[in-house]
Amino acid sequence: QHRFSMTTGMQVALPVCLFAAIFLWTGSAGVFIPNLTEACYRCLCFVATKCEISHSCTAGYCGPFNISRVYWVDSGRVTLPDDDPERNHAWEDCARQYDCAKGIIEGYLQRYGRDCSGDGVTDCFDYMMVNGNGGPGCTAPLNGSVNGRRWLERYELCRNSLY
Protein backbone atom coordinates (compact mmCIF):
# COMPACT_ATOMS: atom_id res chain seq x y z
CA GLN A 1 0.00 0.00 0.00
CA HIS A 2 1.41 3.38 -1.08
CA ARG A 3 0.95 6.33 1.20
CA PHE A 4 0.78 9.77 -0.37
CA SER A 5 1.11 12.55 2.14
CA MET A 6 0.45 16.25 1.66
CA THR A 7 4.19 16.88 2.07
CA THR A 8 5.07 14.48 -0.74
CA GLY A 9 2.40 16.03 -2.96
CA MET A 10 3.78 19.51 -2.37
CA GLN A 11 7.34 18.30 -3.04
CA VAL A 12 6.22 17.07 -6.47
CA ALA A 13 3.70 19.79 -7.33
CA LEU A 14 5.87 22.79 -6.52
CA PRO A 15 8.73 21.97 -8.93
CA VAL A 16 6.25 21.01 -11.67
CA CYS A 17 4.33 24.29 -11.25
CA LEU A 18 7.56 26.28 -11.13
CA PHE A 19 8.83 24.62 -14.33
CA ALA A 20 5.50 25.25 -16.09
CA ALA A 21 5.48 28.90 -15.04
CA ILE A 22 9.04 29.46 -16.27
CA PHE A 23 8.35 27.63 -19.53
CA LEU A 24 5.17 29.58 -20.23
CA TRP A 25 6.78 32.90 -19.31
CA THR A 26 9.89 32.44 -21.45
CA GLY A 27 8.12 30.57 -24.24
CA SER A 28 5.54 33.22 -25.00
CA ALA A 29 6.15 35.95 -27.54
CA GLY A 30 3.71 38.45 -26.01
CA VAL A 31 0.02 38.80 -25.35
CA PHE A 32 -2.20 36.55 -27.43
CA ILE A 33 -4.76 38.50 -29.46
CA PRO A 34 -7.45 36.16 -30.87
CA ASN A 35 -7.98 36.21 -34.62
CA LEU A 36 -5.15 38.70 -35.29
CA THR A 37 -3.69 36.63 -38.10
CA GLU A 38 -1.47 37.61 -40.99
CA ALA A 39 -4.59 37.66 -43.19
CA CYS A 40 -6.19 40.10 -40.76
CA TYR A 41 -3.10 42.35 -40.80
CA ARG A 42 -3.27 42.31 -44.60
CA CYS A 43 -6.93 43.35 -44.54
CA LEU A 44 -6.30 46.11 -41.98
CA CYS A 45 -3.52 47.34 -44.23
CA PHE A 46 -5.72 47.12 -47.34
CA VAL A 47 -8.52 49.01 -45.60
CA ALA A 48 -6.16 51.81 -44.56
CA THR A 49 -4.22 52.44 -47.81
CA LYS A 50 -4.87 49.48 -50.10
CA CYS A 51 -1.65 48.32 -48.44
CA GLU A 52 0.59 50.73 -50.28
CA ILE A 53 3.90 49.67 -48.75
CA SER A 54 5.61 52.79 -50.08
CA HIS A 55 2.98 55.13 -48.52
CA SER A 56 4.95 57.78 -46.64
CA CYS A 57 3.16 60.37 -44.48
CA THR A 58 0.14 62.45 -45.40
CA ALA A 59 -1.60 64.91 -43.05
CA GLY A 60 -0.05 63.26 -39.97
CA TYR A 61 -0.79 59.65 -40.97
CA CYS A 62 2.09 57.40 -41.99
CA GLY A 63 2.81 54.09 -43.64
CA PRO A 64 0.74 51.31 -45.11
CA PHE A 65 -1.57 51.23 -42.07
CA ASN A 66 -2.00 55.05 -42.03
CA ILE A 67 -0.88 55.39 -38.40
CA SER A 68 -1.05 58.69 -36.53
CA ARG A 69 1.29 59.77 -33.74
CA VAL A 70 -1.57 59.55 -31.19
CA TYR A 71 -2.29 55.95 -32.28
CA TRP A 72 1.44 55.18 -31.94
CA VAL A 73 1.52 56.63 -28.41
CA ASP A 74 -1.59 54.62 -27.46
CA SER A 75 0.10 51.49 -28.85
CA GLY A 76 3.00 51.75 -26.43
CA ARG A 77 5.43 53.73 -28.64
CA VAL A 78 6.75 50.81 -30.68
CA THR A 79 9.95 51.59 -32.61
CA LEU A 80 12.33 49.97 -35.02
CA PRO A 81 15.02 47.88 -33.28
CA ASP A 82 17.61 50.05 -31.49
CA ASP A 83 15.59 53.22 -32.07
CA ASP A 84 14.66 55.62 -29.28
CA PRO A 85 10.95 56.38 -28.81
CA GLU A 86 11.98 59.85 -27.65
CA ARG A 87 13.53 60.59 -31.06
CA ASN A 88 11.35 63.06 -32.93
CA HIS A 89 10.58 60.91 -36.01
CA ALA A 90 10.82 57.43 -34.45
CA TRP A 91 7.08 56.85 -34.78
CA GLU A 92 7.06 57.82 -38.47
CA ASP A 93 9.98 55.55 -39.29
CA CYS A 94 8.29 52.60 -37.59
CA ALA A 95 4.87 53.32 -39.11
CA ARG A 96 6.34 53.43 -42.63
CA GLN A 97 7.94 49.97 -42.27
CA TYR A 98 5.35 47.16 -42.57
CA ASP A 99 6.70 44.78 -39.91
CA CYS A 100 7.30 47.54 -37.38
CA ALA A 101 3.86 49.00 -38.11
CA LYS A 102 2.36 45.57 -37.33
CA GLY A 103 3.88 45.95 -33.86
CA ILE A 104 2.11 49.29 -33.48
CA ILE A 105 -1.18 47.70 -34.55
CA GLU A 106 -0.65 44.84 -32.09
CA GLY A 107 0.05 47.23 -29.21
CA TYR A 108 -3.04 49.28 -29.99
CA LEU A 109 -5.24 46.20 -30.24
CA GLN A 110 -3.84 44.83 -26.97
CA ARG A 111 -5.13 48.00 -25.39
CA TYR A 112 -8.42 48.51 -27.26
CA GLY A 113 -9.29 45.26 -29.05
CA ARG A 114 -12.73 43.94 -28.11
CA ASP A 115 -16.05 42.84 -29.59
CA CYS A 116 -17.05 46.14 -31.20
CA SER A 117 -19.79 44.68 -33.41
CA GLY A 118 -21.60 43.01 -30.50
CA ASP A 119 -21.76 39.58 -32.15
CA GLY A 120 -20.05 37.78 -29.26
CA VAL A 121 -16.78 37.20 -31.15
CA THR A 122 -13.69 39.38 -31.28
CA ASP A 123 -12.36 39.09 -34.81
CA CYS A 124 -10.73 41.04 -37.61
CA PHE A 125 -13.93 42.97 -38.33
CA ASP A 126 -13.82 44.27 -34.76
CA TYR A 127 -10.16 45.26 -35.17
CA MET A 128 -11.10 47.13 -38.33
CA MET A 129 -13.80 48.95 -36.32
CA VAL A 130 -11.23 49.78 -33.63
CA ASN A 131 -8.98 51.32 -36.26
CA GLY A 132 -11.83 53.10 -38.04
CA ASN A 133 -13.49 54.59 -34.96
CA GLY A 134 -10.64 54.73 -32.50
CA GLY A 135 -10.37 52.29 -29.62
CA PRO A 136 -12.70 53.89 -27.09
CA GLY A 137 -15.45 54.51 -29.66
CA CYS A 138 -15.18 51.32 -31.65
CA THR A 139 -18.86 50.39 -31.42
CA ALA A 140 -20.02 53.29 -33.62
CA PRO A 141 -21.29 52.13 -37.03
CA LEU A 142 -18.86 52.85 -39.85
CA ASN A 143 -21.51 53.33 -42.54
CA GLY A 144 -22.34 56.85 -41.31
CA SER A 145 -19.44 58.54 -43.09
CA VAL A 146 -17.89 58.47 -46.54
CA ASN A 147 -14.59 57.31 -45.06
CA GLY A 148 -16.33 54.63 -42.97
CA ARG A 149 -18.21 53.30 -45.98
CA ARG A 150 -14.93 53.12 -47.92
CA TRP A 151 -13.40 51.15 -45.05
CA LEU A 152 -16.35 48.72 -45.04
CA GLU A 153 -16.11 48.22 -48.81
CA ARG A 154 -12.37 47.62 -48.69
CA TYR A 155 -12.73 45.25 -45.75
CA GLU A 156 -15.34 43.16 -47.60
CA LEU A 157 -13.13 43.01 -50.71
CA CYS A 158 -10.16 41.88 -48.68
CA ARG A 159 -12.09 39.46 -46.49
CA ASN A 160 -13.61 37.78 -49.52
CA SER A 161 -10.23 37.36 -51.18
CA LEU A 162 -8.17 36.24 -48.15
CA TYR A 163 -10.56 34.23 -45.99
C-alpha positions as YAML, in Angstrom:
chain: A
units: angstrom
residues:
- id: 1
  name: GLN
  ca: [0.00, 0.00, 0.00]
- id: 2
  name: HIS
  ca: [1.41, 3.38, -1.08]
- id: 3
  name: ARG
  ca: [0.95, 6.33, 1.20]
- id: 4
  name: PHE
  ca: [0.78, 9.77, -0.37]
- id: 5
  name: SER
  ca: [1.11, 12.55, 2.14]
- id: 6
  name: MET
  ca: [0.45, 16.25, 1.66]
- id: 7
  name: THR
  ca: [4.19, 16.88, 2.07]
- id: 8
  name: THR
  ca: [5.07, 14.48, -0.74]
- id: 9
  name: GLY
  ca: [2.40, 16.03, -2.96]
- id: 10
  name: MET
  ca: [3.78, 19.51, -2.37]
- id: 11
  name: GLN
  ca: [7.34, 18.30, -3.04]
- id: 12
  name: VAL
  ca: [6.22, 17.07, -6.47]
- id: 13
  name: ALA
  ca: [3.70, 19.79, -7.33]
- id: 14
  name: LEU
  ca: [5.87, 22.79, -6.52]
- id: 15
  name: PRO
  ca: [8.73, 21.97, -8.93]
- id: 16
  name: VAL
  ca: [6.25, 21.01, -11.67]
- id: 17
  name: CYS
  ca: [4.33, 24.29, -11.25]
- id: 18
  name: LEU
  ca: [7.56, 26.28, -11.13]
- id: 19
  name: PHE
  ca: [8.83, 24.62, -14.33]
- id: 20
  name: ALA
  ca: [5.50, 25.25, -16.09]
- id: 21
  name: ALA
  ca: [5.48, 28.90, -15.04]
- id: 22
  name: ILE
  ca: [9.04, 29.46, -16.27]
- id: 23
  name: PHE
  ca: [8.35, 27.63, -19.53]
- id: 24
  name: LEU
  ca: [5.17, 29.58, -20.23]
- id: 25
  name: TRP
  ca: [6.78, 32.90, -19.31]
- id: 26
  name: THR
  ca: [9.89, 32.44, -21.45]
- id: 27
  name: GLY
  ca: [8.12, 30.57, -24.24]
- id: 28
  name: SER
  ca: [5.54, 33.22, -25.00]
- id: 29
  name: ALA
  ca: [6.15, 35.95, -27.54]
- id: 30
  name: GLY
  ca: [3.71, 38.45, -26.01]
- id: 31
  name: VAL
  ca: [0.02, 38.80, -25.35]
- id: 32
  name: PHE
  ca: [-2.20, 36.55, -27.43]
- id: 33
  name: ILE
  ca: [-4.76, 38.50, -29.46]
- id: 34
  name: PRO
  ca: [-7.45, 36.16, -30.87]
- id: 35
  name: ASN
  ca: [-7.98, 36.21, -34.62]
- id: 36
  name: LEU
  ca: [-5.15, 38.70, -35.29]
- id: 37
  name: THR
  ca: [-3.69, 36.63, -38.10]
- id: 38
  name: GLU
  ca: [-1.47, 37.61, -40.99]
- id: 39
  name: ALA
  ca: [-4.59, 37.66, -43.19]
- id: 40
  name: CYS
  ca: [-6.19, 40.10, -40.76]
- id: 41
  name: TYR
  ca: [-3.10, 42.35, -40.80]
- id: 42
  name: ARG
  ca: [-3.27, 42.31, -44.60]
- id: 43
  name: CYS
  ca: [-6.93, 43.35, -44.54]
- id: 44
  name: LEU
  ca: [-6.30, 46.11, -41.98]
- id: 45
  name: CYS
  ca: [-3.52, 47.34, -44.23]
- id: 46
  name: PHE
  ca: [-5.72, 47.12, -47.34]
- id: 47
  name: VAL
  ca: [-8.52, 49.01, -45.60]
- id: 48
  name: ALA
  ca: [-6.16, 51.81, -44.56]
- id: 49
  name: THR
  ca: [-4.22, 52.44, -47.81]
- id: 50
  name: LYS
  ca: [-4.87, 49.48, -50.10]
- id: 51
  name: CYS
  ca: [-1.65, 48.32, -48.44]
- id: 52
  name: GLU
  ca: [0.59, 50.73, -50.28]
- id: 53
  name: ILE
  ca: [3.90, 49.67, -48.75]
- id: 54
  name: SER
  ca: [5.61, 52.79, -50.08]
- id: 55
  name: HIS
  ca: [2.98, 55.13, -48.52]
- id: 56
  name: SER
  ca: [4.95, 57.78, -46.64]
- id: 57
  name: CYS
  ca: [3.16, 60.37, -44.48]
- id: 58
  name: THR
  ca: [0.14, 62.45, -45.40]
- id: 59
  name: ALA
  ca: [-1.60, 64.91, -43.05]
- id: 60
  name: GLY
  ca: [-0.05, 63.26, -39.97]
- id: 61
  name: TYR
  ca: [-0.79, 59.65, -40.97]
- id: 62
  name: CYS
  ca: [2.09, 57.40, -41.99]
- id: 63
  name: GLY
  ca: [2.81, 54.09, -43.64]
- id: 64
  name: PRO
  ca: [0.74, 51.31, -45.11]
- id: 65
  name: PHE
  ca: [-1.57, 51.23, -42.07]
- id: 66
  name: ASN
  ca: [-2.00, 55.05, -42.03]
- id: 67
  name: ILE
  ca: [-0.88, 55.39, -38.40]
- id: 68
  name: SER
  ca: [-1.05, 58.69, -36.53]
- id: 69
  name: ARG
  ca: [1.29, 59.77, -33.74]
- id: 70
  name: VAL
  ca: [-1.57, 59.55, -31.19]
- id: 71
  name: TYR
  ca: [-2.29, 55.95, -32.28]
- id: 72
  name: TRP
  ca: [1.44, 55.18, -31.94]
- id: 73
  name: VAL
  ca: [1.52, 56.63, -28.41]
- id: 74
  name: ASP
  ca: [-1.59, 54.62, -27.46]
- id: 75
  name: SER
  ca: [0.10, 51.49, -28.85]
- id: 76
  name: GLY
  ca: [3.00, 51.75, -26.43]
- id: 77
  name: ARG
  ca: [5.43, 53.73, -28.64]
- id: 78
  name: VAL
  ca: [6.75, 50.81, -30.68]
- id: 79
  name: THR
  ca: [9.95, 51.59, -32.61]
- id: 80
  name: LEU
  ca: [12.33, 49.97, -35.02]
- id: 81
  name: PRO
  ca: [15.02, 47.88, -33.28]
- id: 82
  name: ASP
  ca: [17.61, 50.05, -31.49]
- id: 83
  name: ASP
  ca: [15.59, 53.22, -32.07]
- id: 84
  name: ASP
  ca: [14.66, 55.62, -29.28]
- id: 85
  name: PRO
  ca: [10.95, 56.38, -28.81]
- id: 86
  name: GLU
  ca: [11.98, 59.85, -27.65]
- id: 87
  name: ARG
  ca: [13.53, 60.59, -31.06]
- id: 88
  name: ASN
  ca: [11.35, 63.06, -32.93]
- id: 89
  name: HIS
  ca: [10.58, 60.91, -36.01]
- id: 90
  name: ALA
  ca: [10.82, 57.43, -34.45]
- id: 91
  name: TRP
  ca: [7.08, 56.85, -34.78]
- id: 92
  name: GLU
  ca: [7.06, 57.82, -38.47]
- id: 93
  name: ASP
  ca: [9.98, 55.55, -39.29]
- id: 94
  name: CYS
  ca: [8.29, 52.60, -37.59]
- id: 95
  name: ALA
  ca: [4.87, 53.32, -39.11]
- id: 96
  name: ARG
  ca: [6.34, 53.43, -42.63]
- id: 97
  name: GLN
  ca: [7.94, 49.97, -42.27]
- id: 98
  name: TYR
  ca: [5.35, 47.16, -42.57]
- id: 99
  name: ASP
  ca: [6.70, 44.78, -39.91]
- id: 100
  name: CYS
  ca: [7.30, 47.54, -37.38]
- id: 101
  name: ALA
  ca: [3.86, 49.00, -38.11]
- id: 102
  name: LYS
  ca: [2.36, 45.57, -37.33]
- id: 103
  name: GLY
  ca: [3.88, 45.95, -33.86]
- id: 104
  name: ILE
  ca: [2.11, 49.29, -33.48]
- id: 105
  name: ILE
  ca: [-1.18, 47.70, -34.55]
- id: 106
  name: GLU
  ca: [-0.65, 44.84, -32.09]
- id: 107
  name: GLY
  ca: [0.05, 47.23, -29.21]
- id: 108
  name: TYR
  ca: [-3.04, 49.28, -29.99]
- id: 109
  name: LEU
  ca: [-5.24, 46.20, -30.24]
- id: 110
  name: GLN
  ca: [-3.84, 44.83, -26.97]
- id: 111
  name: ARG
  ca: [-5.13, 48.00, -25.39]
- id: 112
  name: TYR
  ca: [-8.42, 48.51, -27.26]
- id: 113
  name: GLY
  ca: [-9.29, 45.26, -29.05]
- id: 114
  name: ARG
  ca: [-12.73, 43.94, -28.11]
- id: 115
  name: ASP
  ca: [-16.05, 42.84, -29.59]
- id: 116
  name: CYS
  ca: [-17.05, 46.14, -31.20]
- id: 117
  name: SER
  ca: [-19.79, 44.68, -33.41]
- id: 118
  name: GLY
  ca: [-21.60, 43.01, -30.50]
- id: 119
  name: ASP
  ca: [-21.76, 39.58, -32.15]
- id: 120
  name: GLY
  ca: [-20.05, 37.78, -29.26]
- id: 121
  name: VAL
  ca: [-16.78, 37.20, -31.15]
- id: 122
  name: THR
  ca: [-13.69, 39.38, -31.28]
- id: 123
  name: ASP
  ca: [-12.36, 39.09, -34.81]
- id: 124
  name: CYS
  ca: [-10.73, 41.04, -37.61]
- id: 125
  name: PHE
  ca: [-13.93, 42.97, -38.33]
- id: 126
  name: ASP
  ca: [-13.82, 44.27, -34.76]
- id: 127
  name: TYR
  ca: [-10.16, 45.26, -35.17]
- id: 128
  name: MET
  ca: [-11.10, 47.13, -38.33]
- id: 129
  name: MET
  ca: [-13.80, 48.95, -36.32]
- id: 130
  name: VAL
  ca: [-11.23, 49.78, -33.63]
- id: 131
  name: ASN
  ca: [-8.98, 51.32, -36.26]
- id: 132
  name: GLY
  ca: [-11.83, 53.10, -38.04]
- id: 133
  name: ASN
  ca: [-13.49, 54.59, -34.96]
- id: 134
  name: GLY
  ca: [-10.64, 54.73, -32.50]
- id: 135
  name: GLY
  ca: [-10.37, 52.29, -29.62]
- id: 136
  name: PRO
  ca: [-12.70, 53.89, -27.09]
- id: 137
  name: GLY
  ca: [-15.45, 54.51, -29.66]
- id: 138
  name: CYS
  ca: [-15.18, 51.32, -31.65]
- id: 139
  name: THR
  ca: [-18.86, 50.39, -31.42]
- id: 140
  name: ALA
  ca: [-20.02, 53.29, -33.62]
- id: 141
  name: PRO
  ca: [-21.29, 52.13, -37.03]
- id: 142
  name: LEU
  ca: [-18.86, 52.85, -39.85]
- id: 143
  name: ASN
  ca: [-21.51, 53.33, -42.54]
- id: 144
  name: GLY
  ca: [-22.34, 56.85, -41.31]
- id: 145
  name: SER
  ca: [-19.44, 58.54, -43.09]
- id: 146
  name: VAL
  ca: [-17.89, 58.47, -46.54]
- id: 147
  name: ASN
  ca: [-14.59, 57.31, -45.06]
- id: 148
  name: GLY
  ca: [-16.33, 54.63, -42.97]
- id: 149
  name: ARG
  ca: [-18.21, 53.30, -45.98]
- id: 150
  name: ARG
  ca: [-14.93, 53.12, -47.92]
- id: 151
  name: TRP
  ca: [-13.40, 51.15, -45.05]
- id: 152
  name: LEU
  ca: [-16.35, 48.72, -45.04]
- id: 153
  name: GLU
  ca: [-16.11, 48.22, -48.81]
- id: 154
  name: ARG
  ca: [-12.37, 47.62, -48.69]
- id: 155
  name: TYR
  ca: [-12.73, 45.25, -45.75]
- id: 156
  name: GLU
  ca: [-15.34, 43.16, -47.60]
- id: 157
  name: LEU
  ca: [-13.13, 43.01, -50.71]
- id: 158
  name: CYS
  ca: [-10.16, 41.88, -48.68]
- id: 159
  name: ARG
  ca: [-12.09, 39.46, -46.49]
- id: 160
  name: ASN
  ca: [-13.61, 37.78, -49.52]
- id: 161
  name: SER
  ca: [-10.23, 37.36, -51.18]
- id: 162
  name: LEU
  ca: [-8.17, 36.24, -48.15]
- id: 163
  name: TYR
  ca: [-10.56, 34.23, -45.99]
...
